[in-house]
Amino acid sequence: MAREFIAASRSGLEELEAGLDDVQFEAAVKMLEHAENIYVVGVRRSFPVASYIVYALQHTAKRVHLVSGFGGMYREQIRSVKKGDVVVAISFAPYGKETQYCVRAAQHHGAKTLVITDGQLSPLARHASAHLFVKEG
């Protein structure tokens, strides 16, 4: 089972590298560069990815917030998002309702969204200012 997990992860990374959309990637980088605040959300198996992105971004001068939802407080944690901010949302099928809510809230408040998901048919993709598609193993 461990070898299968490793192989699936390796395959996903190879596909990410081969299929990386340079235009979308550059748009994502520019959004993050210009963001006043960066909110990162991912639930269940996407939570470790969200946590690592927050860890990595905290090595920059940006204000970075992990929308953890501890205590069921997604709404409270995302409510201060505003124009000039970026919400990074990570979700794969079946898509987390909490992540979908945070993306809609970001859009409602005029924030930009960077969506990391598994394809154009993801319900998050239609709300993305920029997207990165990853085959999740």
Short mmCIF file of N, CA, C and O in Angstrom, two decimals:
data_model
loop_
_atom_site.label_atom_id
_atom_site.label_comp_id
_atom_site.label_asym_id
_atom_site.label_seq_id
_atom_site.Cartn_x
_atom_site.Cartn_y
_atom_site.Cartn_z
N MET A 1 0.82 -1.18 0.00
CA MET A 1 0.00 0.00 0.00
C MET A 1 0.88 1.26 0.00
O MET A 1 0.59 2.22 -0.69
N ALA A 2 1.96 1.23 0.78
CA ALA A 2 2.86 2.38 0.84
C ALA A 2 3.46 2.66 -0.54
O ALA A 2 3.53 3.81 -0.98
N ARG A 3 3.87 1.61 -1.25
CA ARG A 3 4.45 1.79 -2.58
C ARG A 3 3.41 2.36 -3.56
O ARG A 3 3.75 3.18 -4.41
N GLU A 4 2.17 1.91 -3.45
CA GLU A 4 1.12 2.44 -4.31
C GLU A 4 0.88 3.92 -4.04
O GLU A 4 0.70 4.71 -4.97
N PHE A 5 0.88 4.30 -2.77
CA PHE A 5 0.69 5.71 -2.40
C PHE A 5 1.84 6.56 -2.96
O PHE A 5 1.63 7.61 -3.54
N ILE A 6 3.07 6.06 -2.81
CA ILE A 6 4.25 6.78 -3.30
C ILE A 6 4.19 6.91 -4.82
O ILE A 6 4.43 7.98 -5.38
N ALA A 7 3.83 5.83 -5.50
CA ALA A 7 3.74 5.85 -6.97
C ALA A 7 2.67 6.83 -7.43
O ALA A 7 2.88 7.58 -8.40
N ALA A 8 1.53 6.84 -6.77
CA ALA A 8 0.45 7.77 -7.15
C ALA A 8 0.89 9.21 -6.93
O ALA A 8 0.62 10.09 -7.76
N SER A 9 1.58 9.47 -5.83
CA SER A 9 2.07 10.82 -5.55
C SER A 9 3.10 11.25 -6.57
O SER A 9 3.08 12.38 -7.06
N ARG A 10 4.01 10.36 -6.90
CA ARG A 10 5.04 10.65 -7.90
C ARG A 10 4.39 10.94 -9.26
O ARG A 10 4.76 11.89 -9.94
N SER A 11 3.44 10.11 -9.62
CA SER A 11 2.73 10.29 -10.89
C SER A 11 2.03 11.65 -10.94
O SER A 11 2.08 12.35 -11.95
N GLY A 12 1.39 12.02 -9.84
CA GLY A 12 0.71 13.31 -9.77
C GLY A 12 1.67 14.47 -9.94
O GLY A 12 1.38 15.44 -10.65
N LEU A 13 2.84 14.39 -9.31
CA LEU A 13 3.85 15.45 -9.43
C LEU A 13 4.41 15.53 -10.86
O LEU A 13 4.62 16.62 -11.39
N GLU A 14 4.61 14.38 -11.48
CA GLU A 14 5.11 14.37 -12.86
C GLU A 14 4.09 14.99 -13.80
O GLU A 14 4.45 15.76 -14.70
N GLU A 15 2.81 14.66 -13.60
CA GLU A 15 1.76 15.25 -14.43
C GLU A 15 1.64 16.75 -14.18
O GLU A 15 1.39 17.52 -15.10
N LEU A 16 1.82 17.18 -12.92
CA LEU A 16 1.78 18.61 -12.61
C LEU A 16 2.88 19.33 -13.36
O LEU A 16 2.66 20.37 -13.99
N GLU A 17 4.09 18.78 -13.33
CA GLU A 17 5.21 19.40 -14.03
C GLU A 17 4.96 19.45 -15.53
O GLU A 17 5.16 20.49 -16.18
N ALA A 18 4.53 18.33 -16.11
CA ALA A 18 4.33 18.26 -17.55
C ALA A 18 3.19 19.17 -18.02
O ALA A 18 3.25 19.77 -19.09
N GLY A 19 2.15 19.28 -17.21
CA GLY A 19 0.98 20.03 -17.63
C GLY A 19 0.85 21.41 -17.03
O GLY A 19 -0.20 22.05 -17.15
N LEU A 20 1.90 21.89 -16.38
CA LEU A 20 1.83 23.19 -15.72
C LEU A 20 1.55 24.29 -16.74
O LEU A 20 2.28 24.46 -17.71
N ASP A 21 0.47 25.00 -16.52
CA ASP A 21 0.06 26.10 -17.40
C ASP A 21 0.84 27.34 -16.98
O ASP A 21 0.56 27.94 -15.94
N ASP A 22 1.81 27.73 -17.80
CA ASP A 22 2.69 28.85 -17.45
C ASP A 22 1.92 30.16 -17.27
O ASP A 22 2.24 30.95 -16.39
N VAL A 23 0.89 30.38 -18.08
CA VAL A 23 0.10 31.60 -17.97
C VAL A 23 -0.63 31.64 -16.63
O VAL A 23 -0.60 32.65 -15.92
N GLN A 24 -1.26 30.53 -16.24
CA GLN A 24 -1.96 30.47 -14.97
C GLN A 24 -0.99 30.57 -13.79
O GLN A 24 -1.28 31.22 -12.79
N PHE A 25 0.16 29.93 -13.93
CA PHE A 25 1.15 29.98 -12.86
C PHE A 25 1.65 31.41 -12.65
O PHE A 25 1.74 31.88 -11.52
N GLU A 26 1.95 32.10 -13.74
CA GLU A 26 2.40 33.50 -13.63
C GLU A 26 1.30 34.37 -13.04
O GLU A 26 1.58 35.27 -12.23
N ALA A 27 0.05 34.14 -13.43
CA ALA A 27 -1.07 34.90 -12.86
C ALA A 27 -1.16 34.66 -11.36
O ALA A 27 -1.40 35.59 -10.58
N ALA A 28 -0.96 33.41 -10.95
CA ALA A 28 -1.01 33.07 -9.52
C ALA A 28 0.10 33.79 -8.76
O ALA A 28 -0.14 34.36 -7.69
N VAL A 29 1.30 33.78 -9.30
CA VAL A 29 2.44 34.44 -8.65
C VAL A 29 2.18 35.93 -8.52
O VAL A 29 2.38 36.52 -7.44
N LYS A 30 1.69 36.57 -9.56
CA LYS A 30 1.41 38.01 -9.52
C LYS A 30 0.33 38.34 -8.50
O LYS A 30 0.43 39.33 -7.77
N MET A 31 -0.71 37.50 -8.44
CA MET A 31 -1.77 37.73 -7.45
C MET A 31 -1.20 37.68 -6.04
O MET A 31 -1.51 38.53 -5.21
N LEU A 32 -0.38 36.69 -5.78
CA LEU A 32 0.21 36.55 -4.44
C LEU A 32 1.16 37.70 -4.13
O LEU A 32 1.19 38.19 -3.00
N GLU A 33 1.92 38.14 -5.13
CA GLU A 33 2.83 39.27 -4.93
C GLU A 33 2.08 40.54 -4.53
O GLU A 33 2.56 41.31 -3.70
N HIS A 34 0.91 40.77 -5.12
CA HIS A 34 0.17 42.00 -4.90
C HIS A 34 -0.86 41.90 -3.77
O HIS A 34 -1.50 42.91 -3.44
N ALA A 35 -1.02 40.75 -3.18
CA ALA A 35 -2.04 40.56 -2.14
C ALA A 35 -1.69 41.30 -0.86
O ALA A 35 -0.53 41.28 -0.42
N GLU A 36 -2.69 41.92 -0.27
CA GLU A 36 -2.51 42.50 1.07
C GLU A 36 -2.48 41.38 2.11
O GLU A 36 -1.63 41.36 2.99
N ASN A 37 -3.44 40.49 2.02
CA ASN A 37 -3.55 39.31 2.90
C ASN A 37 -3.74 38.09 2.02
O ASN A 37 -4.38 38.17 0.97
N ILE A 38 -3.21 36.97 2.48
CA ILE A 38 -3.42 35.70 1.78
C ILE A 38 -4.09 34.75 2.77
O ILE A 38 -3.56 34.49 3.85
N TYR A 39 -5.26 34.28 2.40
CA TYR A 39 -6.01 33.29 3.18
C TYR A 39 -5.88 31.96 2.45
O TYR A 39 -6.06 31.90 1.24
N VAL A 40 -5.58 30.89 3.19
CA VAL A 40 -5.42 29.58 2.57
C VAL A 40 -6.37 28.61 3.23
O VAL A 40 -6.41 28.50 4.45
N VAL A 41 -7.15 27.90 2.40
CA VAL A 41 -8.14 26.96 2.93
C VAL A 41 -8.06 25.64 2.17
O VAL A 41 -7.93 25.62 0.95
N GLY A 42 -8.13 24.56 2.91
CA GLY A 42 -8.21 23.21 2.38
C GLY A 42 -8.69 22.31 3.50
O GLY A 42 -8.20 22.42 4.62
N VAL A 43 -9.66 21.48 3.23
CA VAL A 43 -10.22 20.63 4.28
C VAL A 43 -9.91 19.16 4.01
O VAL A 43 -9.55 18.78 2.90
N ARG A 44 -10.04 18.37 5.06
CA ARG A 44 -9.79 16.95 5.02
C ARG A 44 -8.42 16.65 4.39
O ARG A 44 -7.42 17.15 4.85
N ARG A 45 -8.35 15.86 3.32
CA ARG A 45 -7.02 15.48 2.81
C ARG A 45 -6.28 16.63 2.15
O ARG A 45 -5.09 16.53 1.89
N SER A 46 -6.96 17.75 1.89
CA SER A 46 -6.31 18.94 1.35
C SER A 46 -5.71 19.82 2.45
O SER A 46 -4.94 20.74 2.17
N PHE A 47 -6.06 19.53 3.70
CA PHE A 47 -5.58 20.35 4.81
C PHE A 47 -4.05 20.34 4.93
O PHE A 47 -3.45 21.40 5.15
N PRO A 48 -3.38 19.19 4.78
CA PRO A 48 -1.91 19.23 4.86
C PRO A 48 -1.28 20.11 3.78
O PRO A 48 -0.29 20.79 4.03
N VAL A 49 -1.87 20.12 2.59
CA VAL A 49 -1.36 20.97 1.51
C VAL A 49 -1.54 22.44 1.89
O VAL A 49 -0.62 23.25 1.75
N ALA A 50 -2.73 22.79 2.39
CA ALA A 50 -2.99 24.16 2.82
C ALA A 50 -2.02 24.57 3.93
O ALA A 50 -1.45 25.68 3.90
N SER A 51 -1.81 23.69 4.88
CA SER A 51 -0.90 24.00 5.99
C SER A 51 0.52 24.23 5.49
O SER A 51 1.20 25.16 5.95
N TYR A 52 0.96 23.42 4.54
CA TYR A 52 2.32 23.60 4.03
C TYR A 52 2.45 24.89 3.23
O TYR A 52 3.47 25.59 3.31
N ILE A 53 1.42 25.22 2.45
CA ILE A 53 1.45 26.48 1.70
C ILE A 53 1.55 27.65 2.66
O ILE A 53 2.32 28.59 2.44
N VAL A 54 0.80 27.61 3.75
CA VAL A 54 0.87 28.68 4.76
C VAL A 54 2.28 28.74 5.35
O VAL A 54 2.86 29.82 5.47
N TYR A 55 2.83 27.60 5.69
CA TYR A 55 4.19 27.54 6.24
C TYR A 55 5.18 28.19 5.27
O TYR A 55 6.00 29.02 5.66
N ALA A 56 5.10 27.82 4.00
CA ALA A 56 6.03 28.36 3.00
C ALA A 56 5.84 29.86 2.82
O ALA A 56 6.82 30.61 2.77
N LEU A 57 4.59 30.31 2.75
CA LEU A 57 4.33 31.73 2.54
C LEU A 57 4.67 32.59 3.76
O LEU A 57 4.92 33.79 3.63
N GLN A 58 4.72 31.98 4.94
CA GLN A 58 5.09 32.74 6.12
C GLN A 58 6.58 33.10 6.13
O GLN A 58 7.01 33.88 6.96
N HIS A 59 7.32 32.57 5.20
CA HIS A 59 8.72 32.94 5.04
C HIS A 59 8.86 34.16 4.13
O HIS A 59 9.97 34.53 3.75
N THR A 60 7.75 34.76 3.78
CA THR A 60 7.74 36.01 3.01
C THR A 60 7.26 37.12 3.94
O THR A 60 6.94 36.87 5.09
N ALA A 61 7.19 38.31 3.41
CA ALA A 61 6.72 39.45 4.21
C ALA A 61 5.19 39.59 4.19
O ALA A 61 4.65 40.54 4.74
N LYS A 62 4.50 38.64 3.57
CA LYS A 62 3.04 38.70 3.44
C LYS A 62 2.33 38.31 4.74
O LYS A 62 2.84 37.51 5.52
N ARG A 63 1.14 38.88 4.92
CA ARG A 63 0.26 38.43 6.01
C ARG A 63 -0.50 37.22 5.50
O ARG A 63 -1.26 37.33 4.53
N VAL A 64 -0.28 36.09 6.13
CA VAL A 64 -0.83 34.82 5.68
C VAL A 64 -1.70 34.23 6.78
O VAL A 64 -1.30 34.21 7.95
N HIS A 65 -2.88 33.75 6.40
CA HIS A 65 -3.84 33.23 7.36
C HIS A 65 -4.28 31.83 6.94
O HIS A 65 -4.71 31.64 5.80
N LEU A 66 -4.18 30.87 7.83
CA LEU A 66 -4.71 29.54 7.59
C LEU A 66 -6.17 29.53 8.04
O LEU A 66 -6.47 29.79 9.21
N VAL A 67 -7.05 29.26 7.10
CA VAL A 67 -8.47 29.12 7.43
C VAL A 67 -8.65 27.65 7.81
O VAL A 67 -8.91 26.80 6.98
N SER A 68 -8.49 27.38 9.08
CA SER A 68 -8.48 26.00 9.58
C SER A 68 -9.88 25.46 9.85
O SER A 68 -10.09 24.26 9.82
N GLY A 69 -10.79 26.35 10.19
CA GLY A 69 -12.14 25.91 10.52
C GLY A 69 -12.24 25.24 11.87
O GLY A 69 -13.28 24.63 12.18
N PHE A 70 -11.21 25.35 12.69
CA PHE A 70 -11.29 24.73 14.02
C PHE A 70 -12.53 25.23 14.74
O PHE A 70 -12.84 26.41 14.73
N GLY A 71 -13.24 24.32 15.33
CA GLY A 71 -14.48 24.67 16.02
C GLY A 71 -15.61 25.02 15.07
O GLY A 71 -16.59 25.61 15.48
N GLY A 72 -15.45 24.66 13.78
CA GLY A 72 -16.49 24.96 12.80
C GLY A 72 -16.58 26.43 12.44
O GLY A 72 -17.62 26.91 12.02
N MET A 73 -15.46 27.16 12.58
CA MET A 73 -15.49 28.61 12.42
C MET A 73 -14.95 29.10 11.07
O MET A 73 -14.25 30.10 11.00
N TYR A 74 -15.32 28.43 9.97
CA TYR A 74 -14.90 28.88 8.64
C TYR A 74 -15.45 30.26 8.33
O TYR A 74 -14.72 31.13 7.86
N ARG A 75 -16.73 30.45 8.60
CA ARG A 75 -17.35 31.75 8.29
C ARG A 75 -16.66 32.88 9.05
O ARG A 75 -16.39 33.93 8.49
N GLU A 76 -16.38 32.65 10.29
CA GLU A 76 -15.74 33.68 11.12
C GLU A 76 -14.31 33.95 10.66
O GLU A 76 -13.86 35.09 10.70
N GLN A 77 -13.61 32.93 10.22
CA GLN A 77 -12.22 33.10 9.81
C GLN A 77 -12.09 33.77 8.43
O GLN A 77 -11.09 34.41 8.16
N ILE A 78 -13.10 33.62 7.59
CA ILE A 78 -13.02 34.17 6.23
C ILE A 78 -13.77 35.50 6.11
O ILE A 78 -13.64 36.20 5.12
N ARG A 79 -14.49 35.90 7.14
CA ARG A 79 -15.37 37.06 7.03
C ARG A 79 -14.63 38.38 6.79
O ARG A 79 -15.20 39.32 6.26
N SER A 80 -13.36 38.48 7.16
CA SER A 80 -12.64 39.73 6.98
C SER A 80 -11.93 39.83 5.63
O SER A 80 -11.27 40.83 5.35
N VAL A 81 -12.09 38.83 4.77
CA VAL A 81 -11.49 38.89 3.44
C VAL A 81 -12.09 40.07 2.68
O VAL A 81 -13.27 40.37 2.83
N LYS A 82 -11.24 40.74 1.90
CA LYS A 82 -11.70 41.94 1.19
C LYS A 82 -10.96 42.10 -0.13
O LYS A 82 -10.02 41.35 -0.43
N LYS A 83 -11.39 43.10 -0.89
CA LYS A 83 -10.71 43.44 -2.14
C LYS A 83 -9.24 43.72 -1.82
O LYS A 83 -8.93 44.37 -0.82
N GLY A 84 -8.35 43.21 -2.64
CA GLY A 84 -6.92 43.34 -2.40
C GLY A 84 -6.32 42.10 -1.76
O GLY A 84 -5.11 41.97 -1.70
N ASP A 85 -7.19 41.20 -1.28
CA ASP A 85 -6.73 39.94 -0.69
C ASP A 85 -6.81 38.82 -1.71
O ASP A 85 -7.48 38.94 -2.74
N VAL A 86 -6.15 37.72 -1.39
CA VAL A 86 -6.22 36.51 -2.22
C VAL A 86 -6.58 35.34 -1.32
O VAL A 86 -6.02 35.20 -0.23
N VAL A 87 -7.52 34.52 -1.78
CA VAL A 87 -7.85 33.27 -1.10
C VAL A 87 -7.31 32.13 -1.96
O VAL A 87 -7.63 32.03 -3.15
N VAL A 88 -6.45 31.33 -1.37
CA VAL A 88 -5.93 30.13 -2.02
C VAL A 88 -6.78 28.98 -1.52
O VAL A 88 -6.84 28.72 -0.31
N ALA A 89 -7.47 28.31 -2.44
CA ALA A 89 -8.38 27.22 -2.07
C ALA A 89 -7.93 25.93 -2.73
O ALA A 89 -7.72 25.89 -3.94
N ILE A 90 -7.79 24.88 -1.91
CA ILE A 90 -7.35 23.58 -2.41
C ILE A 90 -8.46 22.58 -2.15
O ILE A 90 -8.90 22.42 -1.01
N SER A 91 -8.91 21.91 -3.21
CA SER A 91 -9.95 20.89 -3.02
C SER A 91 -10.00 19.96 -4.23
O SER A 91 -9.81 20.40 -5.36
N PHE A 92 -10.26 18.69 -3.95
CA PHE A 92 -10.37 17.66 -4.96
C PHE A 92 -11.66 16.90 -4.72
O PHE A 92 -12.21 16.93 -3.63
N ALA A 93 -12.13 16.19 -5.74
CA ALA A 93 -13.39 15.44 -5.61
C ALA A 93 -13.27 14.42 -4.48
O ALA A 93 -12.25 13.76 -4.36
N PRO A 94 -14.30 14.30 -3.64
CA PRO A 94 -15.49 15.15 -3.53
C PRO A 94 -15.11 16.48 -2.86
O PRO A 94 -14.38 16.49 -1.87
N TYR A 95 -15.57 17.54 -3.42
CA TYR A 95 -15.11 18.89 -3.04
C TYR A 95 -15.70 19.33 -1.70
O TYR A 95 -16.89 19.20 -1.47
N GLY A 96 -14.82 19.84 -0.84
CA GLY A 96 -15.24 20.26 0.50
C GLY A 96 -16.20 21.44 0.43
O GLY A 96 -15.90 22.46 -0.19
N LYS A 97 -17.34 21.30 1.08
CA LYS A 97 -18.33 22.39 1.11
C LYS A 97 -17.76 23.63 1.79
O LYS A 97 -18.07 24.75 1.41
N GLU A 98 -16.92 23.43 2.80
CA GLU A 98 -16.33 24.55 3.50
C GLU A 98 -15.42 25.36 2.58
O GLU A 98 -15.44 26.59 2.60
N THR A 99 -14.64 24.67 1.75
CA THR A 99 -13.76 25.34 0.81
C THR A 99 -14.58 26.07 -0.24
O THR A 99 -14.27 27.22 -0.59
N GLN A 100 -15.64 25.45 -0.71
CA GLN A 100 -16.51 26.11 -1.69
C GLN A 100 -17.12 27.38 -1.09
O GLN A 100 -17.19 28.42 -1.76
N TYR A 101 -17.53 27.32 0.16
CA TYR A 101 -18.09 28.50 0.82
C TYR A 101 -17.05 29.62 0.87
O TYR A 101 -17.36 30.78 0.58
N CYS A 102 -15.82 29.29 1.24
CA CYS A 102 -14.77 30.31 1.36
C CYS A 102 -14.47 30.97 0.01
O CYS A 102 -14.24 32.18 -0.05
N VAL A 103 -14.51 30.19 -1.06
CA VAL A 103 -14.27 30.76 -2.39
C VAL A 103 -15.41 31.69 -2.78
O VAL A 103 -15.18 32.78 -3.31
N ARG A 104 -16.64 31.29 -2.52
CA ARG A 104 -17.78 32.17 -2.82
C ARG A 104 -17.73 33.44 -1.98
O ARG A 104 -18.01 34.54 -2.47
N ALA A 105 -17.34 33.32 -0.71
CA ALA A 105 -17.23 34.50 0.16
C ALA A 105 -16.15 35.44 -0.37
O ALA A 105 -16.35 36.67 -0.39
N ALA A 106 -15.04 34.89 -0.81
CA ALA A 106 -13.97 35.71 -1.37
C ALA A 106 -14.47 36.48 -2.58
O ALA A 106 -14.26 37.70 -2.70
N GLN A 107 -15.15 35.78 -3.46
CA GLN A 107 -15.67 36.41 -4.67
C GLN A 107 -16.69 37.50 -4.31
O GLN A 107 -16.65 38.59 -4.87
N HIS A 108 -17.54 37.22 -3.36
CA HIS A 108 -18.55 38.19 -2.92
C HIS A 108 -17.92 39.47 -2.37
O HIS A 108 -18.44 40.56 -2.58
N HIS A 109 -16.80 39.33 -1.69
CA HIS A 109 -16.14 40.48 -1.08
C HIS A 109 -15.08 41.13 -1.99
O HIS A 109 -14.37 42.03 -1.55
N GLY A 110 -14.96 40.66 -3.22
CA GLY A 110 -14.05 41.28 -4.17
C GLY A 110 -12.62 40.81 -4.10
O GLY A 110 -11.73 41.40 -4.73
N ALA A 111 -12.35 39.76 -3.34
CA ALA A 111 -10.99 39.20 -3.27
C ALA A 111 -10.75 38.32 -4.49
O ALA A 111 -11.68 37.82 -5.11
N LYS A 112 -9.49 38.11 -4.81
CA LYS A 112 -9.13 37.20 -5.89
C LYS A 112 -8.96 35.79 -5.33
O LYS A 112 -8.75 35.63 -4.13
N THR A 113 -9.06 34.81 -6.22
CA THR A 113 -8.96 33.43 -5.78
C THR A 113 -7.97 32.65 -6.64
O THR A 113 -8.00 32.73 -7.86
N LEU A 114 -7.11 31.92 -5.97
CA LEU A 114 -6.23 30.97 -6.62
C LEU A 114 -6.75 29.59 -6.21
O LEU A 114 -6.74 29.25 -5.02
N VAL A 115 -7.21 28.84 -7.18
CA VAL A 115 -7.81 27.54 -6.92
C VAL A 115 -6.85 26.45 -7.39
O VAL A 115 -6.38 26.47 -8.52
N ILE A 116 -6.58 25.51 -6.49
CA ILE A 116 -5.79 24.33 -6.80
C ILE A 116 -6.75 23.16 -6.71
O ILE A 116 -7.25 22.83 -5.63
N THR A 117 -7.03 22.55 -7.86
CA THR A 117 -8.06 21.52 -7.92
C THR A 117 -7.72 20.53 -9.02
O THR A 117 -6.67 20.64 -9.66
N ASP A 118 -8.64 19.59 -9.27
CA ASP A 118 -8.34 18.50 -10.18
C ASP A 118 -8.80 18.69 -11.62
O ASP A 118 -8.58 17.83 -12.44
N GLY A 119 -9.43 19.79 -11.95
CA GLY A 119 -9.80 20.00 -13.34
C GLY A 119 -10.85 21.07 -13.53
O GLY A 119 -11.41 21.61 -12.57
N GLN A 120 -11.11 21.37 -14.79
CA GLN A 120 -12.03 22.43 -15.17
C GLN A 120 -13.45 22.17 -14.68
O GLN A 120 -14.22 23.12 -14.48
N LEU A 121 -13.82 20.93 -14.46
CA LEU A 121 -15.18 20.60 -14.02
C LEU A 121 -15.37 20.76 -12.51
O LEU A 121 -16.48 20.64 -12.01
N SER A 122 -14.31 21.06 -11.80
CA SER A 122 -14.41 21.30 -10.36
C SER A 122 -15.34 22.48 -10.12
O SER A 122 -15.26 23.49 -10.83
N PRO A 123 -16.20 22.40 -9.11
CA PRO A 123 -17.07 23.55 -8.81
C PRO A 123 -16.30 24.78 -8.37
O PRO A 123 -16.82 25.89 -8.41
N LEU A 124 -15.05 24.62 -7.98
CA LEU A 124 -14.22 25.76 -7.60
C LEU A 124 -13.65 26.48 -8.81
O LEU A 124 -13.38 27.68 -8.75
N ALA A 125 -13.45 25.77 -9.91
CA ALA A 125 -12.77 26.33 -11.08
C ALA A 125 -13.51 27.55 -11.64
O ALA A 125 -12.88 28.51 -12.08
N ARG A 126 -14.84 27.53 -11.60
CA ARG A 126 -15.60 28.64 -12.18
C ARG A 126 -15.45 29.94 -11.38
O ARG A 126 -15.75 31.01 -11.88
N HIS A 127 -14.98 29.84 -10.15
CA HIS A 127 -14.80 31.02 -9.30
C HIS A 127 -13.34 31.46 -9.23
O HIS A 127 -13.00 32.34 -8.45
N ALA A 128 -12.48 30.86 -10.03
CA ALA A 128 -11.04 31.10 -9.92
C ALA A 128 -10.59 32.33 -10.69
O ALA A 128 -10.94 32.49 -11.86
N SER A 129 -9.80 33.16 -10.05
CA SER A 129 -9.09 34.24 -10.75
C SER A 129 -7.90 33.62 -11.49
O SER A 129 -7.51 34.08 -12.55
N ALA A 130 -7.32 32.60 -10.88
CA ALA A 130 -6.26 31.79 -11.50
C ALA A 130 -6.43 30.38 -10.94
O ALA A 130 -6.96 30.19 -9.85
N HIS A 131 -6.01 29.40 -11.72
CA HIS A 131 -6.15 28.01 -11.27
C HIS A 131 -4.91 27.20 -11.62
O HIS A 131 -4.21 27.50 -12.57
N LEU A 132 -4.68 26.20 -10.80
CA LEU A 132 -3.65 25.20 -11.08
C LEU A 132 -4.33 23.85 -10.96
O LEU A 132 -4.97 23.56 -9.94
N PHE A 133 -4.24 23.06 -12.01
CA PHE A 133 -4.89 21.76 -12.01
C PHE A 133 -3.86 20.68 -11.67
O PHE A 133 -2.77 20.63 -12.24
N VAL A 134 -4.23 19.83 -10.72
CA VAL A 134 -3.35 18.78 -10.23
C VAL A 134 -4.16 17.49 -10.18
O VAL A 134 -5.26 17.46 -9.63
N LYS A 135 -3.60 16.42 -10.73
CA LYS A 135 -4.22 15.11 -10.58
C LYS A 135 -3.83 14.60 -9.21
O LYS A 135 -2.65 14.38 -8.92
N GLU A 136 -4.81 14.45 -8.35
CA GLU A 136 -4.55 14.05 -6.96
C GLU A 136 -4.58 12.53 -6.88
O GLU A 136 -5.53 11.89 -7.31
N GLY A 137 -3.46 11.96 -6.38
CA GLY A 137 -3.32 10.51 -6.35
C GLY A 137 -4.10 9.87 -5.25
O GLY A 137 -4.33 8.70 -5.23
#
